[in-house]
PDB file of C-alpha atoms in Angstrom:
ATOM      1  CA  UNK I 175     120.614 -77.487  15.647  1.00 52.00           C
ATOM      2  CA  UNK I 176     119.247 -74.071  16.559  1.00 61.00           C
ATOM      3  CA  UNK I 177     118.919 -71.555  13.732  1.00 75.00           C
ATOM      4  CA  UNK I 178     121.232 -68.571  13.640  1.00 90.00           C
ATOM      5  CA  UNK I 179     120.110 -65.119  14.729  1.00 93.00           C
ATOM      6  CA  UNK I 180     119.160 -62.887  11.844  1.00 96.00           C
ATOM      7  CA  UNK I 181     118.193 -59.820  13.891  1.00 96.00           C
ATOM      8  CA  UNK I 182     119.375 -58.380  17.192  1.00 96.00           C
ATOM      9  CA  UNK I 183     117.840 -55.275  18.765  1.00 97.00           C
ATOM     10  CA  UNK I 184     119.808 -53.731  21.642  1.00 96.00           C
ATOM     11  CA  UNK I 185     118.425 -51.042  23.985  1.00 96.00           C
ATOM     12  CA  UNK I 186     116.447 -49.365  21.220  1.00 97.00           C
ATOM     13  CA  UNK I 187     115.037 -45.961  22.168  1.00 97.00           C
ATOM     14  CA  UNK I 188     112.852 -43.698  20.053  1.00 96.00           C
ATOM     15  CA  UNK I 189     111.552 -40.392  21.432  1.00 96.00           C
ATOM     16  CA  UNK I 190     109.450 -37.906  19.525  1.00 95.00           C
ATOM     17  CA  UNK I 191     110.153 -34.317  20.640  1.00 93.00           C
ATOM     18  CA  UNK I 192     107.281 -32.003  21.531  1.00 92.00           C
ATOM     19  CA  UNK I 193     107.984 -28.413  20.539  1.00 89.00           C
ATOM     20  CA  UNK I 194     106.619 -25.356  22.313  1.00 86.00           C
ATOM     21  CA  UNK I 195     107.281 -21.786  23.295  1.00 81.00           C
ATOM     22  CA  UNK I 196     108.380 -18.766  21.304  1.00 78.00           C
ATOM     23  CA  UNK I 197     111.449 -20.442  19.786  1.00 81.00           C
ATOM     24  CA  UNK I 198     109.860 -23.895  19.303  1.00 84.00           C
ATOM     25  CA  UNK I 199     112.179 -25.545  21.752  1.00 88.00           C
ATOM     26  CA  UNK I 200     111.779 -29.129  22.875  1.00 86.00           C
ATOM     27  CA  UNK I 201     109.660 -29.004  26.021  1.00 87.00           C
ATOM     28  CA  UNK I 202     108.973 -32.732  26.364  1.00 90.00           C
ATOM     29  CA  UNK I 203     109.449 -36.083  24.660  1.00 92.00           C
ATOM     30  CA  UNK I 204     106.976 -38.797  23.755  1.00 93.00           C
ATOM     31  CA  UNK I 205     108.543 -42.044  24.988  1.00 94.00           C
ATOM     32  CA  UNK I 206     107.387 -44.222  22.092  1.00 95.00           C
ATOM     33  CA  UNK I 207     110.059 -46.927  22.434  1.00 96.00           C
ATOM     34  CA  UNK I 208     112.136 -46.904  25.591  1.00 94.00           C
ATOM     35  CA  UNK I 209     114.904 -49.477  25.869  1.00 94.00           C
ATOM     36  CA  UNK I 210     113.753 -52.521  23.886  1.00 96.00           C
ATOM     37  CA  UNK I 211     116.003 -55.547  23.322  1.00 96.00           C
ATOM     38  CA  UNK I 212     115.254 -58.854  21.609  1.00 96.00           C
ATOM     39  CA  UNK I 213     116.592 -61.270  18.998  1.00 95.00           C
ATOM     40  CA  UNK I 214     115.031 -63.055  16.040  1.00 96.00           C
ATOM     41  CA  UNK I 215     116.248 -66.328  14.531  1.00 95.00           C
ATOM     42  CA  UNK I 216     116.230 -67.358  10.881  1.00 95.00           C
ATOM     43  CA  UNK I 217     112.859 -68.752   9.873  1.00 94.00           C
ATOM     44  CA  UNK I 218     111.210 -67.643  13.114  1.00 96.00           C
ATOM     45  CA  UNK I 219     108.059 -65.570  13.568  1.00 96.00           C
ATOM     46  CA  UNK I 220     107.953 -63.244  16.577  1.00 97.00           C
ATOM     47  CA  UNK I 221     104.631 -61.685  17.533  1.00 96.00           C
ATOM     48  CA  UNK I 222     104.575 -58.205  19.065  1.00 96.00           C
ATOM     49  CA  UNK I 223     101.354 -57.486  20.961  1.00 95.00           C
ATOM     50  CA  UNK I 224     100.001 -54.717  23.159  1.00 91.00           C
ATOM     51  CA  UNK I 225      97.281 -52.093  23.270  1.00 89.00           C
ATOM     52  CA  UNK I 226      97.163 -49.139  20.872  1.00 88.00           C
ATOM     53  CA  UNK I 227      99.802 -46.500  21.507  1.00 88.00           C
ATOM     54  CA  UNK I 228     102.292 -48.808  23.224  1.00 91.00           C
ATOM     55  CA  UNK I 229     104.931 -48.286  20.511  1.00 93.00           C
ATOM     56  CA  UNK I 230     104.598 -51.448  18.398  1.00 95.00           C
ATOM     57  CA  UNK I 231     104.530 -49.764  14.996  1.00 95.00           C
ATOM     58  CA  UNK I 232     107.290 -47.323  15.953  1.00 96.00           C
ATOM     59  CA  UNK I 233     109.442 -50.262  16.993  1.00 97.00           C
ATOM     60  CA  UNK I 234     108.763 -52.107  13.744  1.00 96.00           C
ATOM     61  CA  UNK I 235     109.662 -49.103  11.607  1.00 96.00           C
ATOM     62  CA  UNK I 236     112.756 -48.331  13.665  1.00 96.00           C
ATOM     63  CA  UNK I 237     113.960 -51.910  13.153  1.00 97.00           C
ATOM     64  CA  UNK I 238     113.777 -51.301   9.384  1.00 96.00           C
ATOM     65  CA  UNK I 239     115.362 -47.852   9.740  1.00 95.00           C
ATOM     66  CA  UNK I 240     112.277 -46.174   8.353  1.00 95.00           C
ATOM     67  CA  UNK I 241     112.636 -44.112  11.521  1.00 95.00           C
ATOM     68  CA  UNK I 242     116.000 -43.098  12.961  1.00 93.00           C
ATOM     69  CA  UNK I 243     116.305 -44.014  16.652  1.00 94.00           C
ATOM     70  CA  UNK I 244     117.166 -41.758  19.555  1.00 95.00           C
ATOM     71  CA  UNK I 245     119.671 -44.374  20.712  1.00 96.00           C
ATOM     72  CA  UNK I 246     120.332 -48.090  20.567  1.00 96.00           C
ATOM     73  CA  UNK I 247     121.408 -50.548  17.887  1.00 96.00           C
ATOM     74  CA  UNK I 248     119.770 -52.896  15.402  1.00 97.00           C
ATOM     75  CA  UNK I 249     122.037 -55.559  13.907  1.00 96.00           C
ATOM     76  CA  UNK I 250     120.792 -57.432  10.849  1.00 96.00           C
ATOM     77  CA  UNK I 251     122.932 -60.416   9.871  1.00 93.00           C
ATOM     78  CA  UNK I 252     125.714 -59.007  12.020  1.00 91.00           C
ATOM     79  CA  UNK I 253     125.613 -55.493  10.529  1.00 93.00           C
ATOM     80  CA  UNK I 254     124.541 -52.476  12.570  1.00 96.00           C
ATOM     81  CA  UNK I 255     122.064 -50.861  10.169  1.00 96.00           C
ATOM     82  CA  UNK I 256     122.356 -47.457  11.850  1.00 95.00           C
ATOM     83  CA  UNK I 257     126.043 -47.169  10.946  1.00 95.00           C
ATOM     84  CA  UNK I 258     125.587 -48.091   7.259  1.00 94.00           C
ATOM     85  CA  UNK I 259     126.001 -45.462   4.562  1.00 94.00           C
ATOM     86  CA  UNK I 260     123.205 -44.643   2.125  1.00 91.00           C
ATOM     87  CA  UNK I 261     124.319 -47.048  -0.626  1.00 91.00           C
ATOM     88  CA  UNK I 262     124.991 -49.835   1.854  1.00 93.00           C
ATOM     89  CA  UNK I 263     121.553 -49.390   3.387  1.00 93.00           C
ATOM     90  CA  UNK I 264     119.931 -49.357  -0.035  1.00 91.00           C
ATOM     91  CA  UNK I 265     121.500 -52.721  -0.835  1.00 91.00           C
ATOM     92  CA  UNK I 266     120.322 -54.098   2.512  1.00 93.00           C
ATOM     93  CA  UNK I 267     116.741 -53.050   1.732  1.00 92.00           C
ATOM     94  CA  UNK I 268     116.509 -56.104  -0.504  1.00 93.00           C
ATOM     95  CA  UNK I 269     116.694 -58.277   2.610  1.00 95.00           C
ATOM     96  CA  UNK I 270     114.218 -56.307   4.763  1.00 95.00           C
ATOM     97  CA  UNK I 271     110.640 -55.505   3.766  1.00 95.00           C
ATOM     98  CA  UNK I 272     107.332 -54.485   5.350  1.00 95.00           C
ATOM     99  CA  UNK I 273     103.655 -55.311   4.875  1.00 95.00           C
ATOM    100  CA  UNK I 274     101.546 -52.332   5.915  1.00 92.00           C
ATOM    101  CA  UNK I 275      98.299 -52.390   7.867  1.00 88.00           C
ATOM    102  CA  UNK I 276      96.081 -50.586   5.366  1.00 86.00           C
ATOM    103  CA  UNK I 277      96.344 -52.299   1.979  1.00 82.00           C
ATOM    104  CA  UNK I 278      94.724 -49.340   0.181  1.00 85.00           C
ATOM    105  CA  UNK I 279      96.698 -46.373   1.483  1.00 88.00           C
ATOM    106  CA  UNK I 280      99.986 -48.286   1.080  1.00 88.00           C
ATOM    107  CA  UNK I 281      99.438 -48.630  -2.686  1.00 92.00           C
ATOM    108  CA  UNK I 282      99.849 -45.753  -5.142  1.00 92.00           C
ATOM    109  CA  UNK I 283      96.414 -45.297  -6.800  1.00 92.00           C
ATOM    110  CA  UNK I 284      98.062 -43.918  -9.961  1.00 93.00           C
ATOM    111  CA  UNK I 285     100.198 -47.001 -10.574  1.00 93.00           C
ATOM    112  CA  UNK I 286      99.011 -50.280 -11.994  1.00 95.00           C
ATOM    113  CA  UNK I 287      99.605 -53.434  -9.999  1.00 95.00           C
ATOM    114  CA  UNK I 288     102.346 -54.409 -12.436  1.00 94.00           C
ATOM    115  CA  UNK I 289     104.170 -51.121 -11.847  1.00 94.00           C
ATOM    116  CA  UNK I 290     103.731 -51.364  -8.064  1.00 94.00           C
ATOM    117  CA  UNK I 291     105.076 -54.899  -7.754  1.00 94.00           C
ATOM    118  CA  UNK I 292     107.701 -54.460 -10.473  1.00 94.00           C
ATOM    119  CA  UNK I 293     109.121 -51.141  -9.277  1.00 93.00           C
ATOM    120  CA  UNK I 294     111.502 -52.725  -6.692  1.00 93.00           C
ATOM    121  CA  UNK I 295     112.839 -55.040  -9.415  1.00 93.00           C
ATOM    122  CA  UNK I 296     113.797 -52.043 -11.559  1.00 92.00           C
ATOM    123  CA  UNK I 297     115.198 -49.962  -8.705  1.00 91.00           C
ATOM    124  CA  UNK I 298     117.550 -52.749  -7.630  1.00 91.00           C
ATOM    125  CA  UNK I 299     118.494 -53.665 -11.189  1.00 89.00           C
ATOM    126  CA  UNK I 300     117.044 -57.173 -11.047  1.00 91.00           C
ATOM    127  CA  UNK I 301     114.761 -57.133 -14.081  1.00 89.00           C
ATOM    128  CA  UNK I 302     113.277 -54.873 -16.737  1.00 89.00           C
ATOM    129  CA  UNK I 303     110.927 -55.180 -19.664  1.00 90.00           C
ATOM    130  CA  UNK I 304     109.659 -58.645 -20.513  1.00 92.00           C
ATOM    131  CA  UNK I 305     111.600 -60.354 -17.748  1.00 94.00           C
ATOM    132  CA  UNK I 306     110.095 -58.011 -15.155  1.00 93.00           C
ATOM    133  CA  UNK I 307     106.574 -58.749 -16.415  1.00 93.00           C
ATOM    134  CA  UNK I 308     107.195 -62.476 -16.145  1.00 94.00           C
ATOM    135  CA  UNK I 309     108.480 -62.121 -12.586  1.00 95.00           C
ATOM    136  CA  UNK I 310     105.514 -59.929 -11.592  1.00 95.00           C
ATOM    137  CA  UNK I 311     103.070 -62.421 -13.108  1.00 95.00           C
ATOM    138  CA  UNK I 312     104.736 -65.241 -11.157  1.00 95.00           C
ATOM    139  CA  UNK I 313     104.548 -63.265  -7.908  1.00 95.00           C
ATOM    140  CA  UNK I 314     100.864 -62.444  -8.408  1.00 95.00           C
ATOM    141  CA  UNK I 315     100.042 -66.093  -9.042  1.00 95.00           C
ATOM    142  CA  UNK I 316     101.978 -67.109  -5.933  1.00 95.00           C
ATOM    143  CA  UNK I 317      99.844 -64.867  -3.700  1.00 94.00           C
ATOM    144  CA  UNK I 318      96.559 -66.032  -5.238  1.00 93.00           C
ATOM    145  CA  UNK I 319      95.967 -63.450  -7.978  1.00 94.00           C
ATOM    146  CA  UNK I 320      95.973 -63.676 -11.775  1.00 94.00           C
ATOM    147  CA  UNK I 321      98.664 -62.523 -14.184  1.00 92.00           C
ATOM    148  CA  UNK I 322      96.143 -60.246 -15.953  1.00 92.00           C
ATOM    149  CA  UNK I 323      95.680 -58.314 -12.713  1.00 94.00           C
ATOM    150  CA  UNK I 324      98.963 -56.490 -13.331  1.00 93.00           C
ATOM    151  CA  UNK I 325      97.162 -54.194 -15.778  1.00 93.00           C
ATOM    152  CA  UNK I 326      94.600 -53.032 -13.214  1.00 95.00           C
ATOM    153  CA  UNK I 327      94.673 -50.302 -10.544  1.00 95.00           C
ATOM    154  CA  UNK I 328      94.303 -50.715  -6.741  1.00 93.00           C
ATOM    155  CA  UNK I 329      90.734 -49.364  -6.626  1.00 93.00           C
ATOM    156  CA  UNK I 330      89.585 -52.265  -8.797  1.00 94.00           C
ATOM    157  CA  UNK I 331      90.376 -54.829  -6.085  1.00 93.00           C
ATOM    158  CA  UNK I 332      88.851 -55.877  -2.778  1.00 91.00           C
ATOM    159  CA  UNK I 333      90.651 -55.321   0.522  1.00 89.00           C
ATOM    160  CA  UNK I 334      91.941 -58.882   0.662  1.00 91.00           C
ATOM    161  CA  UNK I 335      93.213 -58.704  -2.914  1.00 93.00           C
ATOM    162  CA  UNK I 336      94.965 -55.404  -2.225  1.00 93.00           C
ATOM    163  CA  UNK I 337      96.723 -56.941   0.758  1.00 93.00           C
ATOM    164  CA  UNK I 338      97.866 -59.793  -1.478  1.00 94.00           C
ATOM    165  CA  UNK I 339      99.331 -57.167  -3.813  1.00 95.00           C
ATOM    166  CA  UNK I 340     101.185 -55.664  -0.845  1.00 94.00           C
ATOM    167  CA  UNK I 341     102.534 -59.111   0.041  1.00 95.00           C
ATOM    168  CA  UNK I 342     103.653 -59.679  -3.560  1.00 95.00           C
ATOM    169  CA  UNK I 343     105.484 -56.336  -3.502  1.00 94.00           C
ATOM    170  CA  UNK I 344     107.214 -57.284  -0.243  1.00 95.00           C
ATOM    171  CA  UNK I 345     108.279 -60.623  -1.761  1.00 95.00           C
ATOM    172  CA  UNK I 346     109.558 -59.171  -5.036  1.00 94.00           C
ATOM    173  CA  UNK I 347     113.162 -58.846  -3.849  1.00 93.00           C
ATOM    174  CA  UNK I 348     113.182 -62.232  -2.086  1.00 94.00           C
ATOM    175  CA  UNK I 349     113.816 -60.756   1.382  1.00 96.00           C
ATOM    176  CA  UNK I 350     114.875 -62.737   4.435  1.00 96.00           C
ATOM    177  CA  UNK I 351     113.036 -60.595   7.004  1.00 97.00           C
ATOM    178  CA  UNK I 352     109.549 -59.058   6.843  1.00 97.00           C
ATOM    179  CA  UNK I 353     107.758 -56.816   9.322  1.00 97.00           C
ATOM    180  CA  UNK I 354     103.993 -57.341   9.208  1.00 95.00           C
ATOM    181  CA  UNK I 355     102.332 -54.249  10.699  1.00 94.00           C
ATOM    182  CA  UNK I 356      98.916 -55.678  11.598  1.00 92.00           C
ATOM    183  CA  UNK I 357      98.690 -57.307   8.150  1.00 91.00           C
ATOM    184  CA  UNK I 358      95.117 -58.623   8.534  1.00 89.00           C
ATOM    185  CA  UNK I 359      93.440 -56.209  10.963  1.00 86.00           C
ATOM    186  CA  UNK I 360      91.830 -54.153   8.160  1.00 80.00           C
ATOM    187  CA  UNK I 361      90.334 -57.227   6.463  1.00 85.00           C
ATOM    188  CA  UNK I 362      87.073 -59.129   6.899  1.00 85.00           C
ATOM    189  CA  UNK I 363      87.288 -62.096   9.248  1.00 84.00           C
ATOM    190  CA  UNK I 364      86.767 -64.624   6.441  1.00 84.00           C
ATOM    191  CA  UNK I 365      89.585 -63.057   4.428  1.00 88.00           C
ATOM    192  CA  UNK I 366      91.920 -62.859   7.435  1.00 90.00           C
ATOM    193  CA  UNK I 367      92.223 -66.648   7.595  1.00 90.00           C
ATOM    194  CA  UNK I 368      93.149 -66.839   3.909  1.00 91.00           C
ATOM    195  CA  UNK I 369      95.865 -64.197   4.239  1.00 92.00           C
ATOM    196  CA  UNK I 370      97.247 -65.813   7.412  1.00 93.00           C
ATOM    197  CA  UNK I 371      97.477 -69.167   5.635  1.00 93.00           C
ATOM    198  CA  UNK I 372      99.271 -67.435   2.771  1.00 94.00           C
ATOM    199  CA  UNK I 373     101.789 -65.815   5.132  1.00 94.00           C
ATOM    200  CA  UNK I 374     102.433 -69.141   6.840  1.00 95.00           C
ATOM    201  CA  UNK I 375     102.952 -70.942   3.512  1.00 95.00           C
ATOM    202  CA  UNK I 376     105.297 -68.225   2.272  1.00 95.00           C
ATOM    203  CA  UNK I 377     107.329 -68.413   5.470  1.00 95.00           C
ATOM    204  CA  UNK I 378     107.924 -72.122   4.972  1.00 94.00           C
ATOM    205  CA  UNK I 379     108.576 -71.812   1.238  1.00 93.00           C
ATOM    206  CA  UNK I 380     111.053 -68.928   1.387  1.00 93.00           C
ATOM    207  CA  UNK I 381     112.351 -69.520   4.945  1.00 94.00           C
ATOM    208  CA  UNK I 382     111.256 -66.033   5.993  1.00 96.00           C
ATOM    209  CA  UNK I 383     111.697 -64.426   9.395  1.00 97.00           C
ATOM    210  CA  UNK I 384     108.691 -62.409  10.574  1.00 97.00           C
ATOM    211  CA  UNK I 385     108.100 -59.673  13.104  1.00 97.00           C
ATOM    212  CA  UNK I 386     104.297 -59.637  13.304  1.00 96.00           C
ATOM    213  CA  UNK I 387     102.672 -56.626  14.989  1.00 95.00           C
ATOM    214  CA  UNK I 388      99.139 -57.456  16.063  1.00 92.00           C
ATOM    215  CA  UNK I 389      96.198 -56.906  18.406  1.00 85.00           C
ATOM    216  CA  UNK I 390      94.587 -60.273  17.739  1.00 81.00           C
ATOM    217  CA  UNK I 391      96.257 -62.756  20.084  1.00 84.00           C
ATOM    218  CA  UNK I 392      94.625 -65.755  18.404  1.00 82.00           C
ATOM    219  CA  UNK I 393      96.250 -64.707  15.119  1.00 85.00           C
ATOM    220  CA  UNK I 394      99.608 -64.454  16.869  1.00 90.00           C
ATOM    221  CA  UNK I 395      99.157 -67.939  18.345  1.00 89.00           C
ATOM    222  CA  UNK I 396      98.550 -69.359  14.864  1.00 90.00           C
ATOM    223  CA  UNK I 397     101.418 -67.649  13.062  1.00 93.00           C
ATOM    224  CA  UNK I 398     104.159 -66.965  15.616  1.00 94.00           C
ATOM    225  CA  UNK I 399     106.734 -69.084  17.452  1.00 94.00           C
ATOM    226  CA  UNK I 400     107.343 -66.555  20.223  1.00 96.00           C
ATOM    227  CA  UNK I 401     105.419 -63.591  21.620  1.00 96.00           C
ATOM    228  CA  UNK I 402     106.684 -60.273  22.995  1.00 96.00           C
ATOM    229  CA  UNK I 403     104.179 -58.283  25.072  1.00 96.00           C
ATOM    230  CA  UNK I 404     104.714 -54.527  24.949  1.00 96.00           C
ATOM    231  CA  UNK I 405     103.461 -51.868  27.355  1.00 95.00           C
ATOM    232  CA  UNK I 406     104.269 -48.148  27.215  1.00 94.00           C
ATOM    233  CA  UNK I 407     107.321 -48.479  25.017  1.00 94.00           C
ATOM    234  CA  UNK I 408     108.834 -51.536  26.705  1.00 95.00           C
ATOM    235  CA  UNK I 409     108.654 -55.303  26.392  1.00 96.00           C
ATOM    236  CA  UNK I 410     107.281 -56.680  29.666  1.00 96.00           C
ATOM    237  CA  UNK I 411     107.200 -60.382  28.766  1.00 96.00           C
ATOM    238  CA  UNK I 412     108.871 -62.526  26.106  1.00 96.00           C
ATOM    239  CA  UNK I 413     108.337 -66.263  25.714  1.00 95.00           C
ATOM    240  CA  UNK I 414     107.187 -69.050  23.407  1.00 94.00           C
ATOM    241  CA  UNK I 415     103.532 -68.655  22.493  1.00 91.00           C
ATOM    242  CA  UNK I 416     102.506 -71.808  24.407  1.00 91.00           C
ATOM    243  CA  UNK I 417     104.065 -70.448  27.608  1.00 92.00           C
ATOM    244  CA  UNK I 418     102.372 -67.091  27.133  1.00 92.00           C
ATOM    245  CA  UNK I 419      98.926 -68.575  26.524  1.00 90.00           C
ATOM    246  CA  UNK I 420      99.015 -71.309  29.171  1.00 90.00           C
ATOM    247  CA  UNK I 421     100.956 -69.586  31.939  1.00 91.00           C
ATOM    248  CA  UNK I 422     101.296 -65.801  31.575  1.00 92.00           C
ATOM    249  CA  UNK I 423     103.634 -64.278  34.142  1.00 93.00           C
ATOM    250  CA  UNK I 424     103.208 -60.527  33.799  1.00 94.00           C
ATOM    251  CA  UNK I 425      99.920 -59.054  35.116  1.00 93.00           C
ATOM    252  CA  UNK I 426      99.467 -57.090  31.891  1.00 94.00           C
ATOM    253  CA  UNK I 427      99.752 -60.284  29.834  1.00 93.00           C
ATOM    254  CA  UNK I 428      97.115 -61.889  32.062  1.00 92.00           C
ATOM    255  CA  UNK I 429      94.763 -58.992  31.388  1.00 90.00           C
ATOM    256  CA  UNK I 430      95.305 -59.182  27.624  1.00 90.00           C
ATOM    257  CA  UNK I 431      94.601 -62.912  27.528  1.00 88.00           C
ATOM    258  CA  UNK I 432      91.488 -62.561  29.646  1.00 85.00           C
ATOM    259  CA  UNK I 433      89.974 -60.327  26.945  1.00 80.00           C
ATOM    260  CA  UNK I 434      90.089 -63.060  24.266  1.00 75.00           C
ATOM    261  CA  UNK I 435      86.522 -64.228  23.486  1.00 72.00           C
ATOM    262  CA  UNK I 436      85.729 -67.871  24.275  1.00 68.00           C
ATOM    263  CA  UNK I 437      84.349 -69.719  21.203  1.00 67.00           C
ATOM    264  CA  UNK I 438      82.352 -72.204  23.324  1.00 66.00           C
ATOM    265  CA  UNK I 439      78.724 -71.050  23.818  1.00 68.00           C
ATOM    266  CA  UNK I 440      77.810 -70.507  27.462  1.00 65.00           C
ATOM    267  CA  UNK I 441      81.411 -70.614  28.651  1.00 66.00           C
ATOM    268  CA  UNK I 442      82.895 -67.440  30.079  1.00 69.00           C
ATOM    269  CA  UNK I 443      86.445 -66.392  30.773  1.00 68.00           C
ATOM    270  CA  UNK I 444      87.404 -64.721  34.055  1.00 76.00           C
ATOM    271  CA  UNK I 445      87.880 -61.226  32.681  1.00 77.00           C
ATOM    272  CA  UNK I 446      90.492 -59.009  34.355  1.00 79.00           C
ATOM    273  CA  UNK I 447      89.393 -55.371  34.233  1.00 78.00           C
ATOM    274  CA  UNK I 448      92.342 -53.035  34.708  1.00 82.00           C
ATOM    275  CA  UNK I 449      91.615 -49.998  36.831  1.00 83.00           C
ATOM    276  CA  UNK I 450      92.784 -46.500  35.990  1.00 79.00           C
ATOM    277  CA  UNK I 451      93.896 -44.901  32.747  1.00 80.00           C
ATOM    278  CA  UNK I 452      96.993 -45.573  30.681  1.00 83.00           C
ATOM    279  CA  UNK I 453      99.687 -43.071  31.796  1.00 88.00           C
ATOM    280  CA  UNK I 454     100.828 -40.455  29.324  1.00 90.00           C
ATOM    281  CA  UNK I 455     103.926 -41.373  27.277  1.00 91.00           C
ATOM    282  CA  UNK I 456     105.030 -37.767  27.829  1.00 91.00           C
ATOM    283  CA  UNK I 457     105.559 -38.502  31.522  1.00 89.00           C
ATOM    284  CA  UNK I 458     105.823 -42.247  32.288  1.00 91.00           C
ATOM    285  CA  UNK I 459     105.331 -43.115  35.960  1.00 91.00           C
ATOM    286  CA  UNK I 460     108.321 -43.726  38.192  1.00 91.00           C
ATOM    287  CA  UNK I 461     109.165 -47.289  39.045  1.00 91.00           C
ATOM    288  CA  UNK I 462     107.309 -49.983  37.129  1.00 93.00           C
ATOM    289  CA  UNK I 463     105.298 -48.456  34.299  1.00 92.00           C
ATOM    290  CA  UNK I 464     102.410 -50.821  34.922  1.00 93.00           C
ATOM    291  CA  UNK I 465     102.201 -50.141  38.662  1.00 92.00           C
ATOM    292  CA  UNK I 466      99.434 -47.513  38.265  1.00 91.00           C
ATOM    293  CA  UNK I 467      97.076 -50.233  36.947  1.00 92.00           C
ATOM    294  CA  UNK I 468      98.513 -53.433  38.422  1.00 91.00           C
ATOM    295  CA  UNK I 469      96.235 -55.408  40.801  1.00 89.00           C
ATOM    296  CA  UNK I 470      99.281 -57.055  42.462  1.00 90.00           C
ATOM    297  CA  UNK I 471     101.342 -53.923  43.093  1.00 90.00           C
ATOM    298  CA  UNK I 472     103.722 -53.857  46.056  1.00 91.00           C
ATOM    299  CA  UNK I 473     105.545 -50.893  47.553  1.00 92.00           C
ATOM    300  CA  UNK I 474     108.802 -51.605  45.691  1.00 92.00           C
ATOM    301  CA  UNK I 475     106.980 -51.288  42.350  1.00 92.00           C
ATOM    302  CA  UNK I 476     106.615 -47.535  42.936  1.00 91.00           C
ATOM    303  CA  UNK I 477     110.368 -46.942  43.021  1.00 91.00           C
ATOM    304  CA  UNK I 478     112.070 -49.804  41.140  1.00 92.00           C
ATOM    305  CA  UNK I 479     111.798 -50.039  37.359  1.00 91.00           C
ATOM    306  CA  UNK I 480     112.213 -53.789  36.646  1.00 93.00           C
ATOM    307  CA  UNK I 481     114.263 -54.680  33.542  1.00 92.00           C
ATOM    308  CA  UNK I 482     113.405 -57.622  31.325  1.00 93.00           C
ATOM    309  CA  UNK I 483     114.988 -60.526  33.201  1.00 92.00           C
ATOM    310  CA  UNK I 484     115.316 -64.185  32.236  1.00 91.00           C
ATOM    311  CA  UNK I 485     113.303 -66.466  34.511  1.00 90.00           C
ATOM    312  CA  UNK I 486     113.628 -69.676  32.522  1.00 83.00           C
ATOM    313  CA  UNK I 487     115.086 -71.039  29.331  1.00 81.00           C
ATOM    314  CA  UNK I 488     114.152 -68.509  26.669  1.00 82.00           C
ATOM    315  CA  UNK I 489     111.586 -66.808  28.911  1.00 92.00           C
ATOM    316  CA  UNK I 490     111.846 -63.244  30.179  1.00 94.00           C
ATOM    317  CA  UNK I 491     109.598 -61.010  32.254  1.00 95.00           C
ATOM    318  CA  UNK I 492     109.830 -57.503  33.725  1.00 94.00           C
ATOM    319  CA  UNK I 493     108.028 -57.973  37.040  1.00 93.00           C
ATOM    320  CA  UNK I 494     109.383 -57.954  40.603  1.00 91.00           C
ATOM    321  CA  UNK I 495     106.807 -60.513  41.724  1.00 86.00           C
ATOM    322  CA  UNK I 496     107.818 -63.077  39.092  1.00 78.00           C
ATOM    323  CA  UNK I 497     111.583 -63.131  39.548  1.00 72.00           C
ATOM    324  CA  UNK I 498     111.631 -65.593  42.429  1.00 60.00           C
TER     325      UNK I 498
END
């Protein structure tokens, strides 16, 4: 039996206005997220990959309503979060959390670890005093730290330990959905594996649903069930990770995969070098957004903007050449 959908994103758009002129009028818009749709099932991990500036982080924060969208809808457990009132949204925050990329800047240097992890428990009226300390100690132990660490400050920990504190804070309210915004990219390689194993164990233990934003495709392959490839504010391919890694359909996905280093000495991968520069998000190209760099471009690509279309069971791609 297939798990139920916990999250549905429909035609999500987020523009950032650019002001100019004497009266600071809007003269242009940065197309950060431009018509993104996808779903996420209970207990599933969806990886969101793409080069820097493609809109991954903006999408993740818009899904949590940390940013208000220009248009579109995000439904969490059947509720459109953009129509909820302040108190309703505050209650829903218990179910939706985020793990930030930089484990140092995301922690308040003036608060002890106990205050940082325990603050959500107080805000939502779950625990105070001795009970809160016991819950914080249990959370710290679960992520691989010691109970005594609650008395220390963030600067007294290593990068990997600080990220574990961030994970403990995200888990404090027992959420059902967590956005991981490049949760291991700021860590040493040896520590990355430990944190990834922790995230995987926590997903199984608490039946969490993840949206993992990442650059490292090998990390996505280890942690995620499906992969969404994003380019210039849009998802261009969406499929199970095995399909993506063994048979990529979109030319941009092919280029991303060709950049993964081969661990076997002496063996080389056929690297695809994309020509040209990434277009400006202030003025996306007409037609397909990838057509200015695509090695397989045809004439129709210059005028037709392909939507994300299903080409197989659970597989979607936005490419005119792959629809037949």
